[in-house]
PDB file of C-alpha atoms and ligand atoms in Angstrom:
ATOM      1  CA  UNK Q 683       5.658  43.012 128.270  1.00 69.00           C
ATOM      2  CA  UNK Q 684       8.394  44.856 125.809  1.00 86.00           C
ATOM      3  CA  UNK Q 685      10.414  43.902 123.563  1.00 93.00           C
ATOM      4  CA  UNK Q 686      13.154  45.133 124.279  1.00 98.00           C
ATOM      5  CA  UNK Q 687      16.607  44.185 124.715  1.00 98.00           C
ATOM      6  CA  UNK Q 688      15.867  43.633 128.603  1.00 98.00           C
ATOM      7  CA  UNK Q 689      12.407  42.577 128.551  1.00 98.00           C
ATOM      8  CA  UNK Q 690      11.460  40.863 131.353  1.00 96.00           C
ATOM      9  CA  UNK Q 691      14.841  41.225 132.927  1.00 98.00           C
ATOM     10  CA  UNK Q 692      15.499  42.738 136.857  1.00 98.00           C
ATOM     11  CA  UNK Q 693      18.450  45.304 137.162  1.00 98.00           C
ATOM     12  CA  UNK Q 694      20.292  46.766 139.608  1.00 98.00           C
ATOM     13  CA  UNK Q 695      22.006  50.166 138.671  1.00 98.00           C
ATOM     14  CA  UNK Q 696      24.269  51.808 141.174  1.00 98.00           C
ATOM     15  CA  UNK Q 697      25.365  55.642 140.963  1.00 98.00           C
ATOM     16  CA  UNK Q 698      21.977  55.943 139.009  1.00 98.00           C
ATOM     17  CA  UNK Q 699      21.069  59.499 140.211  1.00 98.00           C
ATOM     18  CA  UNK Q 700      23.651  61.483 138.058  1.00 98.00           C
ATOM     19  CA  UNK Q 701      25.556  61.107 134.911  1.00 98.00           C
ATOM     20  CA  UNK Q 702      26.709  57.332 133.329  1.00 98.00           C
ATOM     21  CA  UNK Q 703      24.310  55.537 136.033  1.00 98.00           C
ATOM     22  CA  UNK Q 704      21.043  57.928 135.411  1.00 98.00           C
ATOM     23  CA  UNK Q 705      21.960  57.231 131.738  1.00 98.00           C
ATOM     24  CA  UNK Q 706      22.226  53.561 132.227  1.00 98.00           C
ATOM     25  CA  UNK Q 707      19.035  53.927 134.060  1.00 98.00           C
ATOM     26  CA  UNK Q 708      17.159  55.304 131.009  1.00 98.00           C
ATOM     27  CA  UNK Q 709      18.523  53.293 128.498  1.00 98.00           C
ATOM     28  CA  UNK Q 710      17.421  50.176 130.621  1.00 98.00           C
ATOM     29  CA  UNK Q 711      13.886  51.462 131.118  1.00 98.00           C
ATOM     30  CA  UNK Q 712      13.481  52.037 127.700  1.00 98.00           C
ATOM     31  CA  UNK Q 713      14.567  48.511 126.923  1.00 98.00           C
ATOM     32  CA  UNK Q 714      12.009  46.981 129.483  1.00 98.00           C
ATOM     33  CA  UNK Q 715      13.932  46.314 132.105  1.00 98.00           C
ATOM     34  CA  UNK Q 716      12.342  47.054 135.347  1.00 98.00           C
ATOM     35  CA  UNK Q 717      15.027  48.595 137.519  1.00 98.00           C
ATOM     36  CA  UNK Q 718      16.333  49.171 141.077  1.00 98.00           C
ATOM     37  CA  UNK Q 719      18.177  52.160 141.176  1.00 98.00           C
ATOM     38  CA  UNK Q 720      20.800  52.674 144.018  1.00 98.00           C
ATOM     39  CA  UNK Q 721      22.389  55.852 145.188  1.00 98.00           C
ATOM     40  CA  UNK Q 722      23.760  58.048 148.338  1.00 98.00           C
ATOM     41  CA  UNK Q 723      21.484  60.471 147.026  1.00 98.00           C
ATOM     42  CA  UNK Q 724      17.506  60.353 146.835  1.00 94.00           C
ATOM     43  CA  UNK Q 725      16.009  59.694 143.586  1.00 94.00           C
ATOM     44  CA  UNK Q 726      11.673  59.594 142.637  1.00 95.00           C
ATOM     45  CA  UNK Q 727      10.435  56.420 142.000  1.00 90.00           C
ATOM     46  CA  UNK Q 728       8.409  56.076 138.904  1.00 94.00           C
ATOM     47  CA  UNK Q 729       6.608  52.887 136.759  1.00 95.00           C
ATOM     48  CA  UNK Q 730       9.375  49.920 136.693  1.00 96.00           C
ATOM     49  CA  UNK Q 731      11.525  51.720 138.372  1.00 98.00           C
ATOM     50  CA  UNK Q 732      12.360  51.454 142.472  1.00 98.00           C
ATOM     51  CA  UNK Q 733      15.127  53.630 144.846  1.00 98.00           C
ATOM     52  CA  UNK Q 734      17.225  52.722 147.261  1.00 98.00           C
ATOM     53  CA  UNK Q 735      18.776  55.491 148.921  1.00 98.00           C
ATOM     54  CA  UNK Q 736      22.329  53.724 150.177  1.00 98.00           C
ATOM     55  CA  UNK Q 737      26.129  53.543 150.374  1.00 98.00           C
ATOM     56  CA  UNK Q 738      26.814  50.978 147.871  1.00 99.00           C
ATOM     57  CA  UNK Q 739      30.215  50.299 149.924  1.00 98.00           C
ATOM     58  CA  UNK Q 740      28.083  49.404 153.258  1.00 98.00           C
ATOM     59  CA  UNK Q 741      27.086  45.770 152.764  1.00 98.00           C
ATOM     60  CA  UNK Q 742      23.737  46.576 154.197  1.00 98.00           C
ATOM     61  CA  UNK Q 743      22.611  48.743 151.224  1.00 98.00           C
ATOM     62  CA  UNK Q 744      23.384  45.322 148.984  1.00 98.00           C
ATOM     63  CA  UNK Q 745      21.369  43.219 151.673  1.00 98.00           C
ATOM     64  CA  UNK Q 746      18.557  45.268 150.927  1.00 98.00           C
ATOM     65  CA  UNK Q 747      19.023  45.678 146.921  1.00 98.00           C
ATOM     66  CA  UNK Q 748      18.759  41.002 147.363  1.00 98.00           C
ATOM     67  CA  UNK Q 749      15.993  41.357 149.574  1.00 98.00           C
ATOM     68  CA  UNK Q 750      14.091  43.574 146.927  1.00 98.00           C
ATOM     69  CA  UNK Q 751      14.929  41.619 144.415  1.00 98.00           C
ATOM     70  CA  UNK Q 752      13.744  38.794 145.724  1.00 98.00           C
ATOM     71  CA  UNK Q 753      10.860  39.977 147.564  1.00 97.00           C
ATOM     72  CA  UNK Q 754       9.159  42.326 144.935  1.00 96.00           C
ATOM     73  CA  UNK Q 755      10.828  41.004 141.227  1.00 98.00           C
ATOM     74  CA  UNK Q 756      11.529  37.417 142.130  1.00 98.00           C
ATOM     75  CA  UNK Q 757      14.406  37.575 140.219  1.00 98.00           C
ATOM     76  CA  UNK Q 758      17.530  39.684 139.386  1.00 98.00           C
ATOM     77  CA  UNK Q 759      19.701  39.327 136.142  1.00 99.00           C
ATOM     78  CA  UNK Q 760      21.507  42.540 135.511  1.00 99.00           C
ATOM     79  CA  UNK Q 761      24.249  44.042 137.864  1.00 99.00           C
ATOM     80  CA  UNK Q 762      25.871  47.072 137.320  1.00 98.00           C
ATOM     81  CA  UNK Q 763      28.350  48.416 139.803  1.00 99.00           C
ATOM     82  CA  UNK Q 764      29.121  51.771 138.752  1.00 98.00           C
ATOM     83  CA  UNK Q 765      29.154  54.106 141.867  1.00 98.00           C
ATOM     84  CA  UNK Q 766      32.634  56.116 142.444  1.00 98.00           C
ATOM     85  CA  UNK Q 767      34.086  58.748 144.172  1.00 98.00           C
ATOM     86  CA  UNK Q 768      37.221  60.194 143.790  1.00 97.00           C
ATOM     87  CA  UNK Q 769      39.898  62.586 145.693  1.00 96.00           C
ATOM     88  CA  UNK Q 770      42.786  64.082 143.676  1.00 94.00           C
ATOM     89  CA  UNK Q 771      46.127  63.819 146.022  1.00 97.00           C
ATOM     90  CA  UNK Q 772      49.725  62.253 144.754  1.00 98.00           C
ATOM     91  CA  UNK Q 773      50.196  59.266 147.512  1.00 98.00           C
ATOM     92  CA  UNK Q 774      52.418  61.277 149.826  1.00 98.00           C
ATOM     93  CA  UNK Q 775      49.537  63.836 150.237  1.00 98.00           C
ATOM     94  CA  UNK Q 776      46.403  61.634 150.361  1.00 98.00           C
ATOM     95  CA  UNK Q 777      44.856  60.793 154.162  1.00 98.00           C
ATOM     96  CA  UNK Q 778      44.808  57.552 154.761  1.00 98.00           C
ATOM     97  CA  UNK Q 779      40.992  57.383 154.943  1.00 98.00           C
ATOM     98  CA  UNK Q 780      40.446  59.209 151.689  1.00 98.00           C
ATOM     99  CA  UNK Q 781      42.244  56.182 150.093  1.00 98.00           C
ATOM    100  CA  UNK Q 782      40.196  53.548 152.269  1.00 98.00           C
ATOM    101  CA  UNK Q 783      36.961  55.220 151.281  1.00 98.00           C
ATOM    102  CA  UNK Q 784      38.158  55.455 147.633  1.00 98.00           C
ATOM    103  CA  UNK Q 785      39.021  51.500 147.353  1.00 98.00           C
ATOM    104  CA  UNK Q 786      35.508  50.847 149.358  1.00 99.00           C
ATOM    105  CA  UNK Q 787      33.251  52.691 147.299  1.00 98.00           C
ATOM    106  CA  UNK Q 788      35.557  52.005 143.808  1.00 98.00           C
ATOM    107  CA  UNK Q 789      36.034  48.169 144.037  1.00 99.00           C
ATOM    108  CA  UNK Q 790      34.806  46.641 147.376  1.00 99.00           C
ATOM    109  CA  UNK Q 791      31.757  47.549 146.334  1.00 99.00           C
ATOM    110  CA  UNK Q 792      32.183  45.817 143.370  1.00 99.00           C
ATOM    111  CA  UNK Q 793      32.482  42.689 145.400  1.00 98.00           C
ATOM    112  CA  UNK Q 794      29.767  43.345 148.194  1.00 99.00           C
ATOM    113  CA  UNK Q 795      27.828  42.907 145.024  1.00 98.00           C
ATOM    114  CA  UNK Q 796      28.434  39.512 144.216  1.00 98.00           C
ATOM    115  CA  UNK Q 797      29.077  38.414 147.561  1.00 98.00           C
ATOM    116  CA  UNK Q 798      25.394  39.486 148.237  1.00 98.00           C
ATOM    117  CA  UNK Q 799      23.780  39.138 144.984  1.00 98.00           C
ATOM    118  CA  UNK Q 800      25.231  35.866 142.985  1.00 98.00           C
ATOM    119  CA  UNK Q 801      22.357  33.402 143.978  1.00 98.00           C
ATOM    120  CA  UNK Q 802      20.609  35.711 142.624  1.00 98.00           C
ATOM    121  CA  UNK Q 803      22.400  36.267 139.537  1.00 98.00           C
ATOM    122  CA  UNK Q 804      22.997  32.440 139.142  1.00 98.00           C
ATOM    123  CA  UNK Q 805      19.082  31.844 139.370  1.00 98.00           C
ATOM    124  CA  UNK Q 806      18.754  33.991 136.386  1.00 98.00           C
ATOM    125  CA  UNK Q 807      21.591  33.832 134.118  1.00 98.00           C
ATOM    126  CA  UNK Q 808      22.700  37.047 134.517  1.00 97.00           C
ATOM    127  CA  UNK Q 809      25.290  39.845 133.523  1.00 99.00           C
ATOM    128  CA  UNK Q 810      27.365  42.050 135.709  1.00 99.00           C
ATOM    129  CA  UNK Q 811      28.841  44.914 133.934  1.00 99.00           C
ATOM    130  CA  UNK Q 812      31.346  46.807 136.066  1.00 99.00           C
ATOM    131  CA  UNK Q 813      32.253  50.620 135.357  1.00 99.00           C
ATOM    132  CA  UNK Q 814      36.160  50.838 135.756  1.00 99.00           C
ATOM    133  CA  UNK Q 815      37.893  53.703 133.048  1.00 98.00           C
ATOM    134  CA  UNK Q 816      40.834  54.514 131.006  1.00 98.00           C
ATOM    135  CA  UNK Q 817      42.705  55.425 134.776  1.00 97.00           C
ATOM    136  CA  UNK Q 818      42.904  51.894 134.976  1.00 98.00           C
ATOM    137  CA  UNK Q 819      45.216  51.738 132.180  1.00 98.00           C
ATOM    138  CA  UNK Q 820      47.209  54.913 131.875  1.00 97.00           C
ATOM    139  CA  UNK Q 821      48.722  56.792 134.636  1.00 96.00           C
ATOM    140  CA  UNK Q 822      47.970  60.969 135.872  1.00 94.00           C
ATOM    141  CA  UNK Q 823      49.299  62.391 138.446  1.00 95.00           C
ATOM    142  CA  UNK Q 824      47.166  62.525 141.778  1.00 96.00           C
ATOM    143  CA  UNK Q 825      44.467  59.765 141.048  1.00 97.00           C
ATOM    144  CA  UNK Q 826      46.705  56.851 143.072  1.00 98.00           C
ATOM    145  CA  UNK Q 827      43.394  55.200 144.950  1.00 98.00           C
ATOM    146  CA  UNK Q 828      40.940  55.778 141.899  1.00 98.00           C
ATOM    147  CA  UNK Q 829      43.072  54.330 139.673  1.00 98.00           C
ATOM    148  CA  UNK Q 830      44.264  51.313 141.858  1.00 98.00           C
ATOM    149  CA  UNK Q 831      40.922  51.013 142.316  1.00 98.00           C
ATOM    150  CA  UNK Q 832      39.649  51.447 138.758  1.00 98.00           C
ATOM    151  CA  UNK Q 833      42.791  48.935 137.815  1.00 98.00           C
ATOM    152  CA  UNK Q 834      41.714  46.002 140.294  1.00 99.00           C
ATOM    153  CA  UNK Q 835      38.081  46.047 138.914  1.00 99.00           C
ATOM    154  CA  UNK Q 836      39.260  44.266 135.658  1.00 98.00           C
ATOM    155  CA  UNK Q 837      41.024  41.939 137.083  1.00 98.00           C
ATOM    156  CA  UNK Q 838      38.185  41.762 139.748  1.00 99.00           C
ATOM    157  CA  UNK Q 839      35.602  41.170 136.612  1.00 98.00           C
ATOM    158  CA  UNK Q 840      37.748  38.631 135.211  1.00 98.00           C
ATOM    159  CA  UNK Q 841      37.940  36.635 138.203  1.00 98.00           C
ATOM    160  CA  UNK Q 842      34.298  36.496 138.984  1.00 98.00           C
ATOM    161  CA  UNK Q 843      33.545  35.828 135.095  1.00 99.00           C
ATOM    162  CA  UNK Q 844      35.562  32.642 135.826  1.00 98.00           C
ATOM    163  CA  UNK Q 845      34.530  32.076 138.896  1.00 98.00           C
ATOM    164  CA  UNK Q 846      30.499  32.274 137.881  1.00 98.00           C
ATOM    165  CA  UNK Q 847      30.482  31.531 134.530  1.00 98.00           C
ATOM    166  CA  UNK Q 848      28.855  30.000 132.641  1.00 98.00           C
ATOM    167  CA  UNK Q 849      26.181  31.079 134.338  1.00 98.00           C
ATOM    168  CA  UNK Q 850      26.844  34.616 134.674  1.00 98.00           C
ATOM    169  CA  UNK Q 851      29.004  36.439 132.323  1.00 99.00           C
ATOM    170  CA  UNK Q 852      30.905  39.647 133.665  1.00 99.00           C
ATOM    171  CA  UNK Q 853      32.612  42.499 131.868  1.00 99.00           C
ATOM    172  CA  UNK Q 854      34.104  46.369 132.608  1.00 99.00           C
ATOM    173  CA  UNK Q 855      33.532  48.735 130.824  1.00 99.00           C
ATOM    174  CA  UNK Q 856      36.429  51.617 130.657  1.00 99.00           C
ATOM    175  CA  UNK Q 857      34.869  55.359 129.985  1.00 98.00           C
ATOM    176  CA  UNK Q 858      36.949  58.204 128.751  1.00 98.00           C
ATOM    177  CA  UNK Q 859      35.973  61.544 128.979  1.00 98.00           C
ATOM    178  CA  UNK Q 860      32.618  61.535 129.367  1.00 98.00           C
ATOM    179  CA  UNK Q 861      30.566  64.822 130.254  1.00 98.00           C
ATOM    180  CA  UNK Q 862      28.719  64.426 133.479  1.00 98.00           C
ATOM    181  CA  UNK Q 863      29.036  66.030 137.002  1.00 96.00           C
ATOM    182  CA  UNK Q 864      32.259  64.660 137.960  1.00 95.00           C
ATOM    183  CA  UNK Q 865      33.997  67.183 135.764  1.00 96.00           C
ATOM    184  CA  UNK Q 866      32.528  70.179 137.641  1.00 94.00           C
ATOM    185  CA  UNK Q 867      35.619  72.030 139.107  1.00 91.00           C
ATOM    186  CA  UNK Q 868      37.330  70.930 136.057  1.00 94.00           C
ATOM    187  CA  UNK Q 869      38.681  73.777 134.315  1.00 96.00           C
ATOM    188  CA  UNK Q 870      38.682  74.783 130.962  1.00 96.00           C
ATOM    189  CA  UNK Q 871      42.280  74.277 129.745  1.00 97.00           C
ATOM    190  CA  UNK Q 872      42.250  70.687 131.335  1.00 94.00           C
ATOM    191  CA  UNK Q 873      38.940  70.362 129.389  1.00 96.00           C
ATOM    192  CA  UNK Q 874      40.312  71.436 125.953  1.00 97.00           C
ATOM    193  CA  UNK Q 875      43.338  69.303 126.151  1.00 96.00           C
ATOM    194  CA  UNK Q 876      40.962  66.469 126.871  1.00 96.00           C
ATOM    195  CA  UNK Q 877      39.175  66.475 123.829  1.00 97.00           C
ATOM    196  CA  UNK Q 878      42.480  67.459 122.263  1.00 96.00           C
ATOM    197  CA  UNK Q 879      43.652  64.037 123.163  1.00 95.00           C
ATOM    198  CA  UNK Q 880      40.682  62.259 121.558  1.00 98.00           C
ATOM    199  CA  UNK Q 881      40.302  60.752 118.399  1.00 98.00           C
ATOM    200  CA  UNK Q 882      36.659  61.739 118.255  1.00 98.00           C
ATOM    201  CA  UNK Q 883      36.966  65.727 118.928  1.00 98.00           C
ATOM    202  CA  UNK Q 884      34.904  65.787 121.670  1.00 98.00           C
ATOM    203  CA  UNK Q 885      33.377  64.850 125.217  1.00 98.00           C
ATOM    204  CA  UNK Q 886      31.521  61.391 125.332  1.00 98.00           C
ATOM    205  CA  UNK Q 887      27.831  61.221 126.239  1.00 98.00           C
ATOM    206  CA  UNK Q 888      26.654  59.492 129.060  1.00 98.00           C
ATOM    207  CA  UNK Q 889      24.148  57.903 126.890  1.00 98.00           C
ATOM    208  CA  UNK Q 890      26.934  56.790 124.760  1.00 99.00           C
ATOM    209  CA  UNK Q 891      28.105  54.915 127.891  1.00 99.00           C
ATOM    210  CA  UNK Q 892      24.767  53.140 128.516  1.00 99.00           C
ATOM    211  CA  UNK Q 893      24.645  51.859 125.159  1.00 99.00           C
ATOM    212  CA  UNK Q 894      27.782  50.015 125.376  1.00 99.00           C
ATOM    213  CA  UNK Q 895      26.649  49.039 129.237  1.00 99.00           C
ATOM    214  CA  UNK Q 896      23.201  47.846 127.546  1.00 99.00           C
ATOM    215  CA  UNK Q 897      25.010  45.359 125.061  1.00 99.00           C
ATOM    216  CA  UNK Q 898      27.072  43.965 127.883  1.00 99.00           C
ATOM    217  CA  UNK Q 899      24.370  43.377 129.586  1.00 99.00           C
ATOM    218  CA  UNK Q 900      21.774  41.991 127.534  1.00 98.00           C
ATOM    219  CA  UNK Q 901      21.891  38.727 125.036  1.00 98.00           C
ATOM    220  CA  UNK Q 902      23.530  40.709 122.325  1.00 98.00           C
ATOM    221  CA  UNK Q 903      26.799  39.958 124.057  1.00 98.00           C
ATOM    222  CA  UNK Q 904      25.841  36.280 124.865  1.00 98.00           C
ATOM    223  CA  UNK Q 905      29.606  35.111 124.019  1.00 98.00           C
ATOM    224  CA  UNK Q 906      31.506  38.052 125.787  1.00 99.00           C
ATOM    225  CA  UNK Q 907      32.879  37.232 129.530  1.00 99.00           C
ATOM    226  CA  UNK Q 908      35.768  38.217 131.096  1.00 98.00           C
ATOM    227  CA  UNK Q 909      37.108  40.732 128.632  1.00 98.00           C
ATOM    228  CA  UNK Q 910      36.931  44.780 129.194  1.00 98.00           C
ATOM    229  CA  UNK Q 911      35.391  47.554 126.305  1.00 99.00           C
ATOM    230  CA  UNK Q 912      36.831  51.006 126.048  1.00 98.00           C
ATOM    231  CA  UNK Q 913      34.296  53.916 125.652  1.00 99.00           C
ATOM    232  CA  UNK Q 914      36.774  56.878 125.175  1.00 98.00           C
ATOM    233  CA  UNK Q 915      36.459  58.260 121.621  1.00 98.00           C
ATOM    234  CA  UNK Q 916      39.894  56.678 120.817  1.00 98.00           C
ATOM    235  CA  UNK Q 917      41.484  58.772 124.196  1.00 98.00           C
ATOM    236  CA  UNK Q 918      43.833  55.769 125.036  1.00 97.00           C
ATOM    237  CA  UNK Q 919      44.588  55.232 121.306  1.00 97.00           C
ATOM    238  CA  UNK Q 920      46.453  58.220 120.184  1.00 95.00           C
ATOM    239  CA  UNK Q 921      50.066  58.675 121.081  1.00 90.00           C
ATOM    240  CA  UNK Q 922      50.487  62.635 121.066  1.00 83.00           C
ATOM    241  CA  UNK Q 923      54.067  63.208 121.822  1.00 87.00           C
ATOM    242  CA  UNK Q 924      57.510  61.973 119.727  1.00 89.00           C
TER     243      UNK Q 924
HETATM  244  N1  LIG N 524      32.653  60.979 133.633  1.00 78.68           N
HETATM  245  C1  LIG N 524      33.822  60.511 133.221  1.00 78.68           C
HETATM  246  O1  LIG N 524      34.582  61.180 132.501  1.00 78.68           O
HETATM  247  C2  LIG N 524      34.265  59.127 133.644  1.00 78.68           C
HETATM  248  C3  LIG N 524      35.457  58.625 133.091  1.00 78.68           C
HETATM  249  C4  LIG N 524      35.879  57.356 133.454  1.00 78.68           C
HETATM  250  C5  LIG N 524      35.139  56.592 134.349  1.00 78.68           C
HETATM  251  N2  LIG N 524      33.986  57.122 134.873  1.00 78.68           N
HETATM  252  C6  LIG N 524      33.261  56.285 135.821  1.00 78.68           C
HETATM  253  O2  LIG N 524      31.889  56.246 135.467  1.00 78.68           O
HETATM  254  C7  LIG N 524      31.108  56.049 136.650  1.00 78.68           C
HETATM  255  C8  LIG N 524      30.032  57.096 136.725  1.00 78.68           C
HETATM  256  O3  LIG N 524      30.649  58.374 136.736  1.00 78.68           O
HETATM  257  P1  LIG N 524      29.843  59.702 136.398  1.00 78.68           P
HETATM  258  O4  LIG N 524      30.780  60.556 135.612  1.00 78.68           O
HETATM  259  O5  LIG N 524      28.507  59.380 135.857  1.00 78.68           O
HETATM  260  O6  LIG N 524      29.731  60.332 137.863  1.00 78.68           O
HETATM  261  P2  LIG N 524      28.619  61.262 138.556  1.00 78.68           P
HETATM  262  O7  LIG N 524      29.370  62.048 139.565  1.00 78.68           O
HETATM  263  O8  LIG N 524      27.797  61.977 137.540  1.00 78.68           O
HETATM  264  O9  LIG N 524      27.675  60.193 139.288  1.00 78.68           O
HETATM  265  C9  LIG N 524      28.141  59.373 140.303  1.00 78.68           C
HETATM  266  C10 LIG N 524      26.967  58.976 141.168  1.00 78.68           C
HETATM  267  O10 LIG N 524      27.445  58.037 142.152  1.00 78.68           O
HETATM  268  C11 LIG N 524      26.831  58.349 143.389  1.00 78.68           C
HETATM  269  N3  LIG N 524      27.661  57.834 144.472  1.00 78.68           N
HETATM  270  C12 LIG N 524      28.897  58.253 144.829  1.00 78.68           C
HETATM  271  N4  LIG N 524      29.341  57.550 145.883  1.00 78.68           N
HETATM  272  C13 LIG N 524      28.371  56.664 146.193  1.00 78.68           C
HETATM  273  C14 LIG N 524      28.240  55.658 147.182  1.00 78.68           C
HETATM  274  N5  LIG N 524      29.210  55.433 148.096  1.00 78.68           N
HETATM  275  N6  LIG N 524      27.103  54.927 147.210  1.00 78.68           N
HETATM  276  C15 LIG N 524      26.098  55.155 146.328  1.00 78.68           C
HETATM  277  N7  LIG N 524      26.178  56.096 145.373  1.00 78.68           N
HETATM  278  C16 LIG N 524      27.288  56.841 145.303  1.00 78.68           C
HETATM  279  C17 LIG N 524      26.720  59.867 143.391  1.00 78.68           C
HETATM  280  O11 LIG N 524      25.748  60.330 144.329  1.00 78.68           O
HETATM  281  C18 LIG N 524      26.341  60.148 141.933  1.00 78.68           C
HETATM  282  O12 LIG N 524      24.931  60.156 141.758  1.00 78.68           O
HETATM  283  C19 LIG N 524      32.094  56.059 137.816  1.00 78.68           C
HETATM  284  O13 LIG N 524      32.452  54.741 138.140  1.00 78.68           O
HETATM  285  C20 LIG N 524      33.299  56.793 137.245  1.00 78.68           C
HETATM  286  O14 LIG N 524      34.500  56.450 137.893  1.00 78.68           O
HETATM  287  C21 LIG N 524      33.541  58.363 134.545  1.00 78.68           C
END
């Protein structure tokens, strides 16, 4: 056994094939966590680490992430919900199904989570660290379901911190811009003004992401619940008009 920050601890990643989640994955692996991985698409198992190939808003993919844990770890102590999709459409444009699907996969999820997995978490002592972003607290125009969705999953994390604490702590993390597949299609003046608007100069890292994720989720954060971190190279801190 490690000893690392999560040795001996069980997590769940979701939206671990690409980008934040894959990133998360890593960083989790490498701090001896064994890890169950959780994504629409397929992924390769490898040594402490185990797929499931699932739609994290179809309860049945969390029935089978308990049933795992329980059946091959015994145990599970780390949750993080971080699966999303998104569909760019001001309200009067957007179907009504693209804004179901958008709430189910951005913040039921969130919930089928606990709802399945809190014995679980309970058992252990565990940490659920929720990916929301800086959506939730600034508005752009033609994100309405993202970043209702994005918005309720602090408020969501707060709730369930109080409502399974002390026991389990729970906390969101908010990215900024962080470079991963969900800016293909992006273009490149949208991308400029970005990193214009940041203090740092520059995209965030996925890995950058997973380190913050990592602390939330392991003992260095043992007195944090409730409460939300922003990962956006100061993005929501500057002010660039008079
Ligand atoms: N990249 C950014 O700039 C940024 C900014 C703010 C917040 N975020 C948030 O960070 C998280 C990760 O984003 P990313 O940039 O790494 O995205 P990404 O597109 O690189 O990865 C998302 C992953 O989620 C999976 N996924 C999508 N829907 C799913 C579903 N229903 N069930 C299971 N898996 C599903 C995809 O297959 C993909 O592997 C998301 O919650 C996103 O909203 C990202």
């Amino acid at each position: 056994m490690g000893r690392g920050l999560l040795s001996e601890k069980v997590a769940v990643v979701t939206g671990a094939a690409s980008g934040i989640g894959a990133a998360v994955v890593e960083r989790f692996l490498a701090e001896d966590a064994r890890v169950i991985a959780v994504d629409m698409a397929g992924q390769s198992a490898r040594p402490g680490l185990v797929t499931i190939t699932g739609d994290v808003a179809d309860v049945a993919t969390w029935r089978r992430v308990a049933d795992l844990a329980r059946t091959e770890f015994g145990r599970l102590d780390v949750l993080h919900s971080n699966a999303s999709t998104s569909v760019g459409a001001p309200a009067h444009e957007l179907a009504e199904a693209d804004w179901d699907r958008q709430l189910a996969v951005n913040l039921k999820a969130a919930y089928l989570a606990v709802h399945t997995c809190a014995g679980l978490l309970r058992e252990s002592g565990g940490a659920v660290v929720l990916t929301s972003s800086v959506h939730a607290l600034v508005g752009m125009p033609g994100h309405p379901a993202y970043a209702a969705a994005k918005g309720g999953l602090i408020s969501l994390g707060r709730q369930l911190a109080v409502e399974y604490g002390p026991a389990v702590r729970v906390n969101t993390v908010l990215p900024g811009p962080i470079l991963t597949a969900a800016w293909e299609g992006i273009g490149e003046e949208d991308r400029r003004r970005s990193v214009a608007s940041t203090v740092a100069a520059r995209f965030g890292r996925p890995d950058e992401v997973a380190a913050a994720v990592t602390f939330l989720a392991s003992a260095e954060s043992s007195y944090i619940t409730g409460t939300t971190l922003v990962v956006d190279g100061g993005w929501t801190a500057v002010k660039d008009s008079a």
